[in-house]
Short mmCIF file of C-alpha atoms in Angstrom, two decimals:
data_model
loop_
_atom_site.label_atom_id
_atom_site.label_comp_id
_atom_site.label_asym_id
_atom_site.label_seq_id
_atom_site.Cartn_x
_atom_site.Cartn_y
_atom_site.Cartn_z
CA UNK A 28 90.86 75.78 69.36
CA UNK A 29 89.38 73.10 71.87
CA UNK A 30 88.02 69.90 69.94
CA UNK A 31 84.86 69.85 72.04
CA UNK A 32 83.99 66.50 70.59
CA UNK A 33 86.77 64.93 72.05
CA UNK A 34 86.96 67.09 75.80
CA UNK A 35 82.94 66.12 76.04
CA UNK A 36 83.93 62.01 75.60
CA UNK A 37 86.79 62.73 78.42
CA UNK A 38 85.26 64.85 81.05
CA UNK A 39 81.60 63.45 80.91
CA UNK A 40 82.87 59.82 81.21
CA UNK A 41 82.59 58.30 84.70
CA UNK A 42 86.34 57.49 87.28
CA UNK A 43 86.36 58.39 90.41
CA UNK A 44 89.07 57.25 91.89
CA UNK A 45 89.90 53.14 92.08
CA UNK A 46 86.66 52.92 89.74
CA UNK A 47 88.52 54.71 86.45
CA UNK A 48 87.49 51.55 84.55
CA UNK A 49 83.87 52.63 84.70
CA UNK A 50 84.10 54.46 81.73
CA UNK A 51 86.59 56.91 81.73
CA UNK A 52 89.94 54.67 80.80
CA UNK A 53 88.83 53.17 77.92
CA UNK A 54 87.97 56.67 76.45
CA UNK A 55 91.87 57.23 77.43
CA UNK A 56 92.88 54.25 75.70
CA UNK A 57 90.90 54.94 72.16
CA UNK A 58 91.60 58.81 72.47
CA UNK A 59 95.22 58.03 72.39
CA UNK A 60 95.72 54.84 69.69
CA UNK A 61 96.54 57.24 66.72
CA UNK A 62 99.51 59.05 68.32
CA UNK A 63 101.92 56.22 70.39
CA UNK A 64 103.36 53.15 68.97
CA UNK A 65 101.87 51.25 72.41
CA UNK A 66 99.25 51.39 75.20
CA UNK A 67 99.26 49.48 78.48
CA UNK A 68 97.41 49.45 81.60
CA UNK A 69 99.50 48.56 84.33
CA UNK A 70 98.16 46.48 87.35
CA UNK A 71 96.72 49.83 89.51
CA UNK A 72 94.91 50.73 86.20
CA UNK A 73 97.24 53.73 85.11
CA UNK A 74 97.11 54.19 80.91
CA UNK A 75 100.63 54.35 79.53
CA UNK A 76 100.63 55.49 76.00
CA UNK A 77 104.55 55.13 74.61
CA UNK A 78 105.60 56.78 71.96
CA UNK A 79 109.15 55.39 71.08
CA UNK A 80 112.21 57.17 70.86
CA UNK A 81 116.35 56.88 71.09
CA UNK A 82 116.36 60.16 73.71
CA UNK A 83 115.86 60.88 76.99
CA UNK A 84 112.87 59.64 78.70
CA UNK A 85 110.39 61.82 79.99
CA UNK A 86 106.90 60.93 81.32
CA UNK A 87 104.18 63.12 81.35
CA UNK A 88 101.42 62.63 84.07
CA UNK A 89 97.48 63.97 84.37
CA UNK A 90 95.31 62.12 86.45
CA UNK A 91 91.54 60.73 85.34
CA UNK A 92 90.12 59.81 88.50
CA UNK A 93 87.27 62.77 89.13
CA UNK A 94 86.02 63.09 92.92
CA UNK A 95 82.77 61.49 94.20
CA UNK A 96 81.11 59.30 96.81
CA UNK A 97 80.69 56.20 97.90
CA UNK A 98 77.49 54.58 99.61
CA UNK A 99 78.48 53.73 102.95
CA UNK A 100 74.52 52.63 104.31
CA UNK A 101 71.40 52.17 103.04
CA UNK A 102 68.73 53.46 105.23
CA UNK A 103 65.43 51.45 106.42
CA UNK A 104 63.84 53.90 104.07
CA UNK A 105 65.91 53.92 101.30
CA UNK A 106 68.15 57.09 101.73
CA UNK A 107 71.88 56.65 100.73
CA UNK A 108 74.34 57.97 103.22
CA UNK A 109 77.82 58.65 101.65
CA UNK A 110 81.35 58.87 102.28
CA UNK A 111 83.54 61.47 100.11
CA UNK A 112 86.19 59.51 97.93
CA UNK A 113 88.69 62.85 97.36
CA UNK A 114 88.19 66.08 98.38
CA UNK A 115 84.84 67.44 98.94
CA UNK A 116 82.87 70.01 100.70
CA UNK A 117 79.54 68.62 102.36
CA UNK A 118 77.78 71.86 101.39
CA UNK A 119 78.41 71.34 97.36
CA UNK A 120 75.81 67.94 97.56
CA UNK A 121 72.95 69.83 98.51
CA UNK A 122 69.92 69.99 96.05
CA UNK A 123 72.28 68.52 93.21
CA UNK A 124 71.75 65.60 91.15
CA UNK A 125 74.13 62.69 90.82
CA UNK A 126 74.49 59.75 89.07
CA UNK A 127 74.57 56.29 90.88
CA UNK A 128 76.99 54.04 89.01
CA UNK A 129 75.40 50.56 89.29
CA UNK A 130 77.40 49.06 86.65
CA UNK A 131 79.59 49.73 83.88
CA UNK A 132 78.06 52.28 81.33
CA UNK A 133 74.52 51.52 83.83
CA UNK A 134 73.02 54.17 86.02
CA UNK A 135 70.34 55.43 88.17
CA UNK A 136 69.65 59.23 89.06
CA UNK A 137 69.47 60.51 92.57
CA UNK A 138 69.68 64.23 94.35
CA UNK A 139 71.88 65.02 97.29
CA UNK A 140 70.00 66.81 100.30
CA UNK A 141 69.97 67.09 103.94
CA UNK A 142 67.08 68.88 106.54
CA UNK A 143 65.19 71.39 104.83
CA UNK A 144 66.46 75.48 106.38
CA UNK A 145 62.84 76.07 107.02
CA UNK A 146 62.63 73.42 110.02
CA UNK A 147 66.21 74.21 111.32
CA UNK A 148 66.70 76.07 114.18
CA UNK A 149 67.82 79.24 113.47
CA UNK A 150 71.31 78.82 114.96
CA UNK A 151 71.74 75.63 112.79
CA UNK A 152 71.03 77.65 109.85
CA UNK A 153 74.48 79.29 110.04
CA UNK A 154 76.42 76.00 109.87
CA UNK A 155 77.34 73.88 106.96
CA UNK A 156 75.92 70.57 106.66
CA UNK A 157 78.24 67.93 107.83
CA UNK A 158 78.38 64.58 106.36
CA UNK A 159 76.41 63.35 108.81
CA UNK A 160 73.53 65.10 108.00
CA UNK A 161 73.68 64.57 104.30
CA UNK A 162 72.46 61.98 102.43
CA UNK A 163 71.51 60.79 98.28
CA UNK A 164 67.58 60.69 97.84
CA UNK A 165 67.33 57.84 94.91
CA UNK A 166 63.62 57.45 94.90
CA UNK A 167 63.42 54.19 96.94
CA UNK A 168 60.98 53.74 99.78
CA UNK A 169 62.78 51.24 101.41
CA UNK A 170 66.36 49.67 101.94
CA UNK A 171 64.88 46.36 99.81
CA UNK A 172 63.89 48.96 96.87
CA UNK A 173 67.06 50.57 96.86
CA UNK A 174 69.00 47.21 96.65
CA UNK A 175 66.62 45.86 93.63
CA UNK A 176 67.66 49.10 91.75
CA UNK A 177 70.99 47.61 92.25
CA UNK A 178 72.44 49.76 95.15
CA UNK A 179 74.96 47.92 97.47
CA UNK A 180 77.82 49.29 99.91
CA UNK A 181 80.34 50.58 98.44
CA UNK A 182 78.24 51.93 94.89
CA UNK A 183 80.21 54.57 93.44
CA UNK A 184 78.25 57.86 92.87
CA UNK A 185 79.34 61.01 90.69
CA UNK A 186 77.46 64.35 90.06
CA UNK A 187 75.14 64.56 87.11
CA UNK A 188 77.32 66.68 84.97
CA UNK A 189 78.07 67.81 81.53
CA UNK A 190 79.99 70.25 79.55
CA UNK A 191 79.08 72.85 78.25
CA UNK A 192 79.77 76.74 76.92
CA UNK A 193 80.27 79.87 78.83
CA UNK A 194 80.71 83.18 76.99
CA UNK A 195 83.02 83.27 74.34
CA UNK A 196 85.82 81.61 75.44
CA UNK A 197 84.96 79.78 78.46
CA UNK A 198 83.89 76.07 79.24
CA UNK A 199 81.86 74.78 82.64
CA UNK A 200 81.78 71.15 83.10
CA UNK A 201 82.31 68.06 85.44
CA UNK A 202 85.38 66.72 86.45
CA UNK A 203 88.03 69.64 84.77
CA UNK A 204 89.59 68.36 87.47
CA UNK A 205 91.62 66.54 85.75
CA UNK A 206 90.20 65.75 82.55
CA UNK A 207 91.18 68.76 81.03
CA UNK A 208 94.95 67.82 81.34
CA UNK A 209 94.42 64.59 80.41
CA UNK A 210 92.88 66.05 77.20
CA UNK A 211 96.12 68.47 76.92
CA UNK A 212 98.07 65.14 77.24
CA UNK A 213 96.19 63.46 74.09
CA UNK A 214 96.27 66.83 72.40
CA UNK A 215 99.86 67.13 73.00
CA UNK A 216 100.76 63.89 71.53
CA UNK A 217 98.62 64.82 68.76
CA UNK A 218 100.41 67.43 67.75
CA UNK A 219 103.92 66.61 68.60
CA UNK A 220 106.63 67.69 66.04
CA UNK A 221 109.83 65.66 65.36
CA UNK A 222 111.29 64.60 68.71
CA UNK A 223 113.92 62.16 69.69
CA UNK A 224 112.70 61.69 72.90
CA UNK A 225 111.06 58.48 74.41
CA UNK A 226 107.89 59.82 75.82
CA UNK A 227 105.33 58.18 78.19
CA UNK A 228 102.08 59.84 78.12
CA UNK A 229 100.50 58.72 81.56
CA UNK A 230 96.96 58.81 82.60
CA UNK A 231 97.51 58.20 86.29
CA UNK A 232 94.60 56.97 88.33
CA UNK A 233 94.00 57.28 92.57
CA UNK A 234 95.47 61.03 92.22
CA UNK A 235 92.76 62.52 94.57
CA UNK A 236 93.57 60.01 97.46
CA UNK A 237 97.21 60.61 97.63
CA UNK A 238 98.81 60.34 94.11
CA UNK A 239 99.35 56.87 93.95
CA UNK A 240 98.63 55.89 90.30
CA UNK A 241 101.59 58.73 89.74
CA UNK A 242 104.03 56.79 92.57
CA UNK A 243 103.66 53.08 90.69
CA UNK A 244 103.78 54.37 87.18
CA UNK A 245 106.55 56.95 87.87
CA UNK A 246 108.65 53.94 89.73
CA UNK A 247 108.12 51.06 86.39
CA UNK A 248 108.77 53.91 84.26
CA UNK A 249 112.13 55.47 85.76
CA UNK A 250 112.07 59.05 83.58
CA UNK A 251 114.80 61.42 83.31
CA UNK A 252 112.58 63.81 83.33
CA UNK A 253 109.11 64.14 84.67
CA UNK A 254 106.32 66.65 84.12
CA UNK A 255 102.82 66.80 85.38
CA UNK A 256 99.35 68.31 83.93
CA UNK A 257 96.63 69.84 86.53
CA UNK A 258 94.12 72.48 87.12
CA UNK A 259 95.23 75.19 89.41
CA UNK A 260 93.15 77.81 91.52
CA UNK A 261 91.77 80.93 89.51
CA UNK A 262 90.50 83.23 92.52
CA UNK A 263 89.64 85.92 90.06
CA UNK A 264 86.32 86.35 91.32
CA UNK A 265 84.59 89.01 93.53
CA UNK A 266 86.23 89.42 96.74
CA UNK A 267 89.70 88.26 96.34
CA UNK A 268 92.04 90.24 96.40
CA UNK A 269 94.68 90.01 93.30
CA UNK A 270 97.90 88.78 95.42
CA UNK A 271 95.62 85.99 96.42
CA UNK A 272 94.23 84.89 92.94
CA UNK A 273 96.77 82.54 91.97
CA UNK A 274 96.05 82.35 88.24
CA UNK A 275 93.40 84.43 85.98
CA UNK A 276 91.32 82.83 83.61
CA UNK A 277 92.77 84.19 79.87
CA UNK A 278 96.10 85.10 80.76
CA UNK A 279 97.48 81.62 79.59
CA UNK A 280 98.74 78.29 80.81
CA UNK A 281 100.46 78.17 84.31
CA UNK A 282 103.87 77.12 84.36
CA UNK A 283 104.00 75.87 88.33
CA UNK A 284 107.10 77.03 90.67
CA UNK A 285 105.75 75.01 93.68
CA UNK A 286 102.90 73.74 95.56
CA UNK A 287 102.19 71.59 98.95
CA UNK A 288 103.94 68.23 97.01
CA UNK A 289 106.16 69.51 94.71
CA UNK A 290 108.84 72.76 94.01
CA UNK A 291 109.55 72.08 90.63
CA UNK A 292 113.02 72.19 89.48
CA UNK A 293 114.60 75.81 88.58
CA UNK A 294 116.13 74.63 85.82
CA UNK A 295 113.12 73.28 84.29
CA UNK A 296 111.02 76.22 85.33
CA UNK A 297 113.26 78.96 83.12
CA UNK A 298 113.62 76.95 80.30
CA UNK A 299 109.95 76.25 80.10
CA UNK A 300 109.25 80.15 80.31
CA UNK A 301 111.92 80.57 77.70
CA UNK A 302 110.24 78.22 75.16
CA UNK A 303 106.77 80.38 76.00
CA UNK A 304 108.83 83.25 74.99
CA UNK A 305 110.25 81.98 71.95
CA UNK A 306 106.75 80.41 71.07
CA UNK A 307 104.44 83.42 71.86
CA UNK A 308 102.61 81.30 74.16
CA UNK A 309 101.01 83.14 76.61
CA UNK A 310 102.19 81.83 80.39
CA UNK A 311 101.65 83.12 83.56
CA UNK A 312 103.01 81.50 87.04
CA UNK A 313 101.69 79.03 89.78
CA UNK A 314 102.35 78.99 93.07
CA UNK A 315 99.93 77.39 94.97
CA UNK A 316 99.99 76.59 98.89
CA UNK A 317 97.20 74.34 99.67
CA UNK A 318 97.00 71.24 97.26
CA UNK A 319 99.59 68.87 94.86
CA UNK A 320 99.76 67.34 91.83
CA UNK A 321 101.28 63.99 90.12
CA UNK A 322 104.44 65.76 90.45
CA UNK A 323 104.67 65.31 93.95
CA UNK A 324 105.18 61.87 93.38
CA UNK A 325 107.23 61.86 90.16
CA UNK A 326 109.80 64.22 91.55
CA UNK A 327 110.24 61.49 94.39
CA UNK A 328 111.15 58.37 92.45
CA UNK A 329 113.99 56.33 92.69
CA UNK A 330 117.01 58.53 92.89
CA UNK A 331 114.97 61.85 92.21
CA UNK A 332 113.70 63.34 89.08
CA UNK A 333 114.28 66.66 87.65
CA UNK A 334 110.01 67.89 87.37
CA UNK A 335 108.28 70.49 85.95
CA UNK A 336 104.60 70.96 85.40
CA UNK A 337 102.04 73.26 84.34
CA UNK A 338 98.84 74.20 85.33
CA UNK A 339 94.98 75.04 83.91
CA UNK A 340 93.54 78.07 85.69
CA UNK A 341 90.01 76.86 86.82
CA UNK A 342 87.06 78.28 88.92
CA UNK A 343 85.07 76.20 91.25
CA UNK A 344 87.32 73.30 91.45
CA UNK A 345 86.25 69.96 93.37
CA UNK A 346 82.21 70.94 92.21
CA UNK A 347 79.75 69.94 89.69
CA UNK A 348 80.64 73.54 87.83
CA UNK A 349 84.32 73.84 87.22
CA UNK A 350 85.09 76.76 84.83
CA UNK A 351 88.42 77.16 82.55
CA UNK A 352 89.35 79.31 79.51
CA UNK A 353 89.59 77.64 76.42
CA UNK A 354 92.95 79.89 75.23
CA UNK A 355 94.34 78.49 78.26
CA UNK A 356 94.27 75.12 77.14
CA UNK A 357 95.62 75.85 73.81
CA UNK A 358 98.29 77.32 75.31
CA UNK A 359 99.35 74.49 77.36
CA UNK A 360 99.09 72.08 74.48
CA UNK A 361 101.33 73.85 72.19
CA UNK A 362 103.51 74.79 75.24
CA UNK A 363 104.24 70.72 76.33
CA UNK A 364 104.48 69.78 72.73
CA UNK A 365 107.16 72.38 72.24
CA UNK A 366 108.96 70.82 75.52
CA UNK A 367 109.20 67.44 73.93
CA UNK A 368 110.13 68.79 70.72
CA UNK A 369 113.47 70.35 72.61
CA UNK A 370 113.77 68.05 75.67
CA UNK A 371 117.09 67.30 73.95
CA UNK A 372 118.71 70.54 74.65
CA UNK A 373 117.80 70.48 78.06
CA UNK A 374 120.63 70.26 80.44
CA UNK A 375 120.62 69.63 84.32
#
């Protein structure tokens, strides 16, 4: 069952990427103190939890940088216009409310909007906004307002979001994207068996801008093995067909076969599904074709390193609404602590 206590601290707490030390790596650092012999934070600001051990090495990566903006000008009359920082779609801003990060653990509200439909002209209201056209309303009247409430270039700015509930099994929150791996990562380590392996749990930062806190940590680390920890695509909505749906919410974590930055070693991919079989874990597969994950960049170290990964099925991703099934968790936390339980056997 999900601790919502401790998935509410992870995913509400701000880190978009480059700015994870607004709030969101020090939750890292305190979630994991009970369960490694070490923490570090190495020079980009990746959190490297080690738990010792006389086996192979294997590193485990899940990113906590989130998406946002960044204030790129401050109009005469106080509007904010913004640049994405990740990947986001112009239209998602509108008539949403966001919080401006002014400092650490300091914040003002704003709301994201653009030209109202009912002046448009009517071919305009077919289009999407562009980022031109959109801008963050913070209340100010003027430029000189905005910078009193402590608005400069280059303020960081993420959606006003929160977890919360759906149905029976289902959760809707901020940020899922990745916080809900990086939780599996803490839970994993929490409920690790006996394991000779020497494991680096890795909360890699700058993933949405090119997997870079994954490339430096990967690179002082030097695994033997490498796995990674994302959400993937669940199309199971109205309108997509099944073939195009990726992953279903329910039917279990998603062991990955390959996306646009990784194919994760064969190897690694059948003896994963064999310890889901062994385990009763319910698994179900991932191939997607637009998007990557850490292991794009672990698999690419050094010499090469045998990867695997698995995958959350989530709805929505890169919004304020991101949607995954809490069984699905569960079953990728007892699926990656069963991997480091028998990394040992593994041979490539």
């Amino acid at each position: 069952m999900v601790d919502y206590e401790l998935l509410k601290k992870i995913v509400e707490a701000p880190g978009v990427s480059g700015y994870e030390f607004l709030g969101v790596r020090d939750v890292v650092v305190e979630a994991f103190k009970p369960y490694v012999d070490e923490i570090k934070v190495d020079k980009l600001g990746n959190v490297i939890a080690h738990k010792k051990g006389n086996g192979p090495k294997v590193m485990l990566a899940a990113h906590m940088d989130q998406i946002g903006l960044m204030v790129t000008h401050i109009e005469k009359n106080g509007f904010l216009r913004v640049a994405p920082v990740g990947g986001i779609d112009p239209r998602t801003l509108i008539a949403q409310r966001f919080k401006v990060w002014i400092g650490k653990d300091e914040f003002i509200y704003g709301v994201g909007g653009s030209v109202p439909p009912h002046i448009q002209k009517p071919e305009e209201r077919t289009k999407a906004p562009t980022w031109e056209q959109v801008f963050i309303d913070i209340g100010a009247e003027s430029k000189e307002e905005a910078e009193e409430m402590g608005v400069k270039i280059g303020t960081i700015i993420t959606w006003d979001g929160r977890l919360e509930r759906l149905g029976k099994h289902r959760l809707v929150s901020i940020a899922f994207d990745d916080r809900i791996a990086v939780y599996t990562l803490v839970k994993a380590a929490q409920e690790l068996g006996e394991t000779d392996a020497d494991i680096y749990f890795v909360a890699t930062v700058q993933e949405e801008v090119g997997l870079r806190g994954a490339k430096v940590s990967a690179f002082g680390i030097d695994p033997d093995y490498g796995f990674a920890i994302d959400v993937t695509i669940a199309a199971d909505v109205p309108g997509t067909p099944e073939h195009k749906q990726v992953t279903q919410l329910g039917k279990g974590t998603a062991i990955k076969i390959m996306d646009r930055s990784v194919i994760c070693h064969p190897t690694i991919i059948r003896w994963m599904e064999e310890l889901a079989k062994k385990y009763e874990i319910p698994y179900q597969w991932d191939i997607l074709l637009g998007g990557g994950t850490d292991a794009g960049a672990i698999h690419l170290n050094k010499a090469g390193v045998p990867t695997g990964a698995i995958s959350v099925p989530a709805r929505y991703i890169h919004s304020n609404a991101e949607v995954v099934d809490g069984r699905d968790v569960d079953a990728g936390v007892k699926l990656m602590a069963k991997v480091l339980e028998h990394i040992t056997e593994l041979e490539i």
